[in-house]
Structures are given as C-alpha cells and as structure tokens.
Amino acid sequence: PRQLNRAMNRTVVGALEEADVIVFVIDSRTWTDEDEMVLLRIKDSECPVILVLNKTDALDSRDELLPIIEKMSQKMSFAAIVP
C-alpha cells in the first residue's frame, strides 16, 4: 500500500497544474508523511480543495469523526470536508 500511495502522490503532483478542483482522499485513521507532502503542495494551488475522509467506518466510534474534521480544518481551509 505504501508504494501505491507514493506512486499516486507523484501522479497528483504532476496533475496539480491542470486541475480545476482537487479531491484529496486520506485514511481517516492516520496521517502520513506522504499526506503531509501532498498537503504542502496543494496549499499552493489556486483551485478549490475538497478533503475526503476515507475509512470512517473503521473508526471505533462516530464520536471520533468531529475531532478529525477539526484537526484537518486547522491544517488548511478546504472547500469542503466529506466523511
């Protein structure tokens, strides 16, 4: 999975210049160095960024979701956050 994430991140970096909107999908259970790298790159983008929190069904409780959304909102002003 890590190799797949790295390959996808390289593709994302190349496509940023042509995008009208960015859909940034992360695993809601963890924040990786690769996620941080992508976030740093998309912060410079002029197009809207939608954050999608994947694997929310794997969280122990739905109560864990709001703190994750709050934490992510502090990292960047996303156009939307979708659990």
XYZ file of N, CA and C in Angstrom:
249
model
N 0.797 -1.209 0.000
C 0.000 0.000 0.000
C 0.843 1.278 0.000
N 1.978 1.264 0.699
C 2.800 2.477 0.746
C 3.361 2.796 -0.630
N 3.759 1.766 -1.389
C 4.284 2.018 -2.732
C 3.193 2.589 -3.626
N 1.986 2.083 -3.482
C 0.861 2.603 -4.252
C 0.607 4.061 -3.886
N 0.631 4.373 -2.585
C 0.445 5.760 -2.142
C 1.512 6.671 -2.738
N 2.741 6.226 -2.726
C 3.825 7.042 -3.278
C 3.637 7.275 -4.770
N 3.261 6.245 -5.505
C 3.038 6.383 -6.946
C 1.876 7.337 -7.214
N 0.814 7.213 -6.431
C -0.338 8.097 -6.616
C 0.034 9.538 -6.285
N 0.829 9.728 -5.254
C 1.237 11.080 -4.878
C 2.084 11.723 -5.967
N 2.954 10.963 -6.607
C 3.749 11.511 -7.714
C 2.848 11.949 -8.863
N 1.823 11.153 -9.133
C 0.872 11.498 -10.186
C 0.112 12.770 -9.841
N -0.280 12.887 -8.585
C -1.015 14.068 -8.122
C -0.191 15.326 -8.335
N 1.059 15.264 -7.964
C 1.925 16.431 -8.074
C 1.988 16.902 -9.528
N 2.070 15.978 -10.465
C 2.125 16.338 -11.875
C 0.819 16.911 -12.397
N -0.300 16.478 -11.833
C -1.611 16.909 -12.327
C -2.099 18.215 -11.708
N -1.466 18.683 -10.668
C -1.944 19.873 -9.961
C -2.044 21.100 -10.854
N -1.147 21.231 -11.794
C -1.133 22.417 -12.637
C -2.339 22.505 -13.556
N -2.963 21.376 -13.866
C -4.071 21.355 -14.818
C -5.434 21.205 -14.155
N -5.483 21.070 -12.855
C -6.729 20.747 -12.162
C -7.649 21.961 -12.005
N -8.961 21.702 -12.087
C -9.969 22.711 -11.776
C -10.425 22.588 -10.329
N -10.333 21.386 -9.797
C -10.665 21.098 -8.403
C -9.792 19.928 -7.970
N -9.438 19.910 -6.699
C -8.625 18.829 -6.153
C -9.468 18.083 -5.129
N -9.522 16.764 -5.270
C -10.172 15.916 -4.281
C -9.051 15.151 -3.580
N -8.817 15.489 -2.334
C -7.725 14.942 -1.536
C -8.324 13.880 -0.610
N -8.009 12.600 -0.880
C -8.563 11.480 -0.126
C -7.501 10.962 0.839
N -7.865 10.918 2.118
C -6.934 10.397 3.128
C -7.619 9.311 3.948
N -6.818 8.483 4.569
C -7.312 7.490 5.515
C -7.629 8.230 6.810
N -8.866 8.176 7.235
C -9.276 8.945 8.422
C -8.620 8.447 9.705
N -8.031 7.258 9.668
C -7.444 6.684 10.878
C -6.013 7.125 11.125
N -5.354 7.689 10.104
C -3.948 8.033 10.261
C -3.560 9.164 9.322
N -2.533 9.885 9.688
C -1.970 10.968 8.872
C -0.526 10.584 8.578
N -0.169 10.481 7.300
C 1.164 10.000 6.932
C 2.059 11.148 6.459
N 3.344 10.854 6.355
C 4.285 11.826 5.793
C 3.920 12.148 4.349
N 3.441 11.134 3.625
C 3.023 11.360 2.240
C 1.817 12.296 2.171
N 0.881 12.138 3.108
C -0.275 13.048 3.172
C 0.199 14.472 3.406
N 1.149 14.630 4.303
C 1.681 15.958 4.614
C 2.353 16.568 3.383
N 3.093 15.745 2.638
C 3.757 16.223 1.433
C 2.733 16.719 0.400
N 1.688 15.933 0.206
C 0.648 16.341 -0.748
C -0.031 17.615 -0.264
N -0.340 17.689 1.012
C -0.982 18.885 1.551
C -0.133 20.126 1.306
N 1.142 20.018 1.534
C 2.030 21.163 1.298
C 1.983 21.604 -0.161
N 1.884 20.650 -1.069
C 1.828 21.001 -2.495
C 0.491 21.610 -2.893
N -0.605 21.067 -2.356
C -1.912 21.582 -2.773
C -2.242 22.914 -2.105
N -1.583 23.239 -1.005
C -1.816 24.542 -0.380
C -1.469 25.677 -1.331
N -0.523 25.453 -2.215
C -0.110 26.480 -3.165
C -1.015 26.554 -4.387
N -1.912 25.594 -4.517
C -2.801 25.551 -5.672
C -3.863 26.645 -5.552
N -4.280 27.138 -6.689
C -5.306 28.182 -6.685
C -6.714 27.621 -6.844
N -6.837 26.316 -7.049
C -8.168 25.744 -7.226
C -8.701 25.215 -5.883
N -10.019 25.035 -5.781
C -10.600 24.551 -4.529
C -10.151 23.122 -4.225
N -10.041 22.830 -2.929
C -9.625 21.502 -2.478
C -10.723 20.917 -1.598
N -11.195 19.737 -1.970
C -12.181 19.001 -1.185
C -11.448 17.859 -0.495
N -11.593 17.771 0.807
C -10.975 16.698 1.572
C -11.995 15.583 1.789
N -11.623 14.360 1.428
C -12.477 13.196 1.651
C -11.808 12.316 2.694
N -12.523 12.065 3.776
C -12.033 11.196 4.843
C -12.497 9.768 4.550
N -11.570 8.941 4.133
C -11.865 7.562 3.776
C -11.778 6.674 5.016
N -12.442 5.547 4.967
C -12.393 4.511 6.004
C -12.956 4.982 7.344
N -13.927 5.878 7.306
C -14.538 6.322 8.564
C -15.307 5.185 9.231
N -15.701 4.189 8.449
C -16.400 3.034 9.024
C -15.483 2.205 9.919
N -14.174 2.372 9.776
C -13.213 1.621 10.586
C -12.911 2.304 11.925
N -13.425 3.509 12.125
C -13.229 4.187 13.413
C -14.019 3.450 14.485
N -13.524 3.474 15.701
C -14.200 2.784 16.795
C -15.569 3.388 17.087
N -15.668 4.701 16.910
C -16.909 5.399 17.236
C -17.078 6.593 16.303
N -18.318 6.930 15.986
C -18.594 8.129 15.182
C -18.138 9.383 15.920
N -18.028 9.293 17.243
C -17.576 10.433 18.042
C -16.145 10.834 17.705
N -15.384 9.952 17.088
C -14.005 10.256 16.701
C -13.946 11.153 15.474
N -15.031 11.229 14.735
C -15.030 11.933 13.454
C -14.898 13.449 13.595
N -15.632 14.059 14.491
C -15.576 15.523 14.629
C -14.183 16.034 15.001
N -13.470 15.400 15.928
C -12.103 15.864 16.206
C -11.173 15.742 14.986
N -11.373 14.716 14.180
C -10.560 14.566 12.963
C -10.857 15.708 11.999
N -12.131 16.014 11.828
C -12.523 17.117 10.937
C -11.948 18.437 11.447
N -12.024 18.660 12.743
C -11.479 19.890 13.332
C -9.972 19.985 13.105
N -9.274 18.885 13.335
C -7.822 18.860 13.147
C -7.451 19.153 11.693
N -8.186 18.563 10.768
C -7.900 18.779 9.350
C -8.246 20.211 8.940
N -9.276 20.765 9.519
C -9.659 22.150 9.211
C -8.576 23.133 9.623
N -7.805 22.787 10.637
C -6.718 23.644 11.085
C -5.512 23.566 10.155
N -5.381 22.475 9.428
C -4.250 22.315 8.513
C -4.418 23.152 7.250
N -5.682 23.333 6.817
C -5.949 24.065 5.580
C -7.424 24.439 5.525
N -7.711 25.497 4.808
C -9.102 25.887 4.596
C -9.621 25.146 3.357
N -10.255 23.994 3.585
C -10.772 23.183 2.496
C -12.102 23.754 2.010
N -12.389 23.568 0.724
C -13.687 23.979 0.187
C -14.800 23.158 0.817
N -14.503 21.892 1.131
C -15.446 21.003 1.815
C -14.660 19.859 2.420
N -15.240 19.276 3.482
C -14.703 18.044 4.074
C -15.823 17.030 4.076
N -15.562 15.885 3.419
C -16.590 14.864 3.252
C -16.163 13.586 3.955
N -16.905 13.181 4.988
C -16.571 11.911 5.660
C -17.045 10.718 4.821
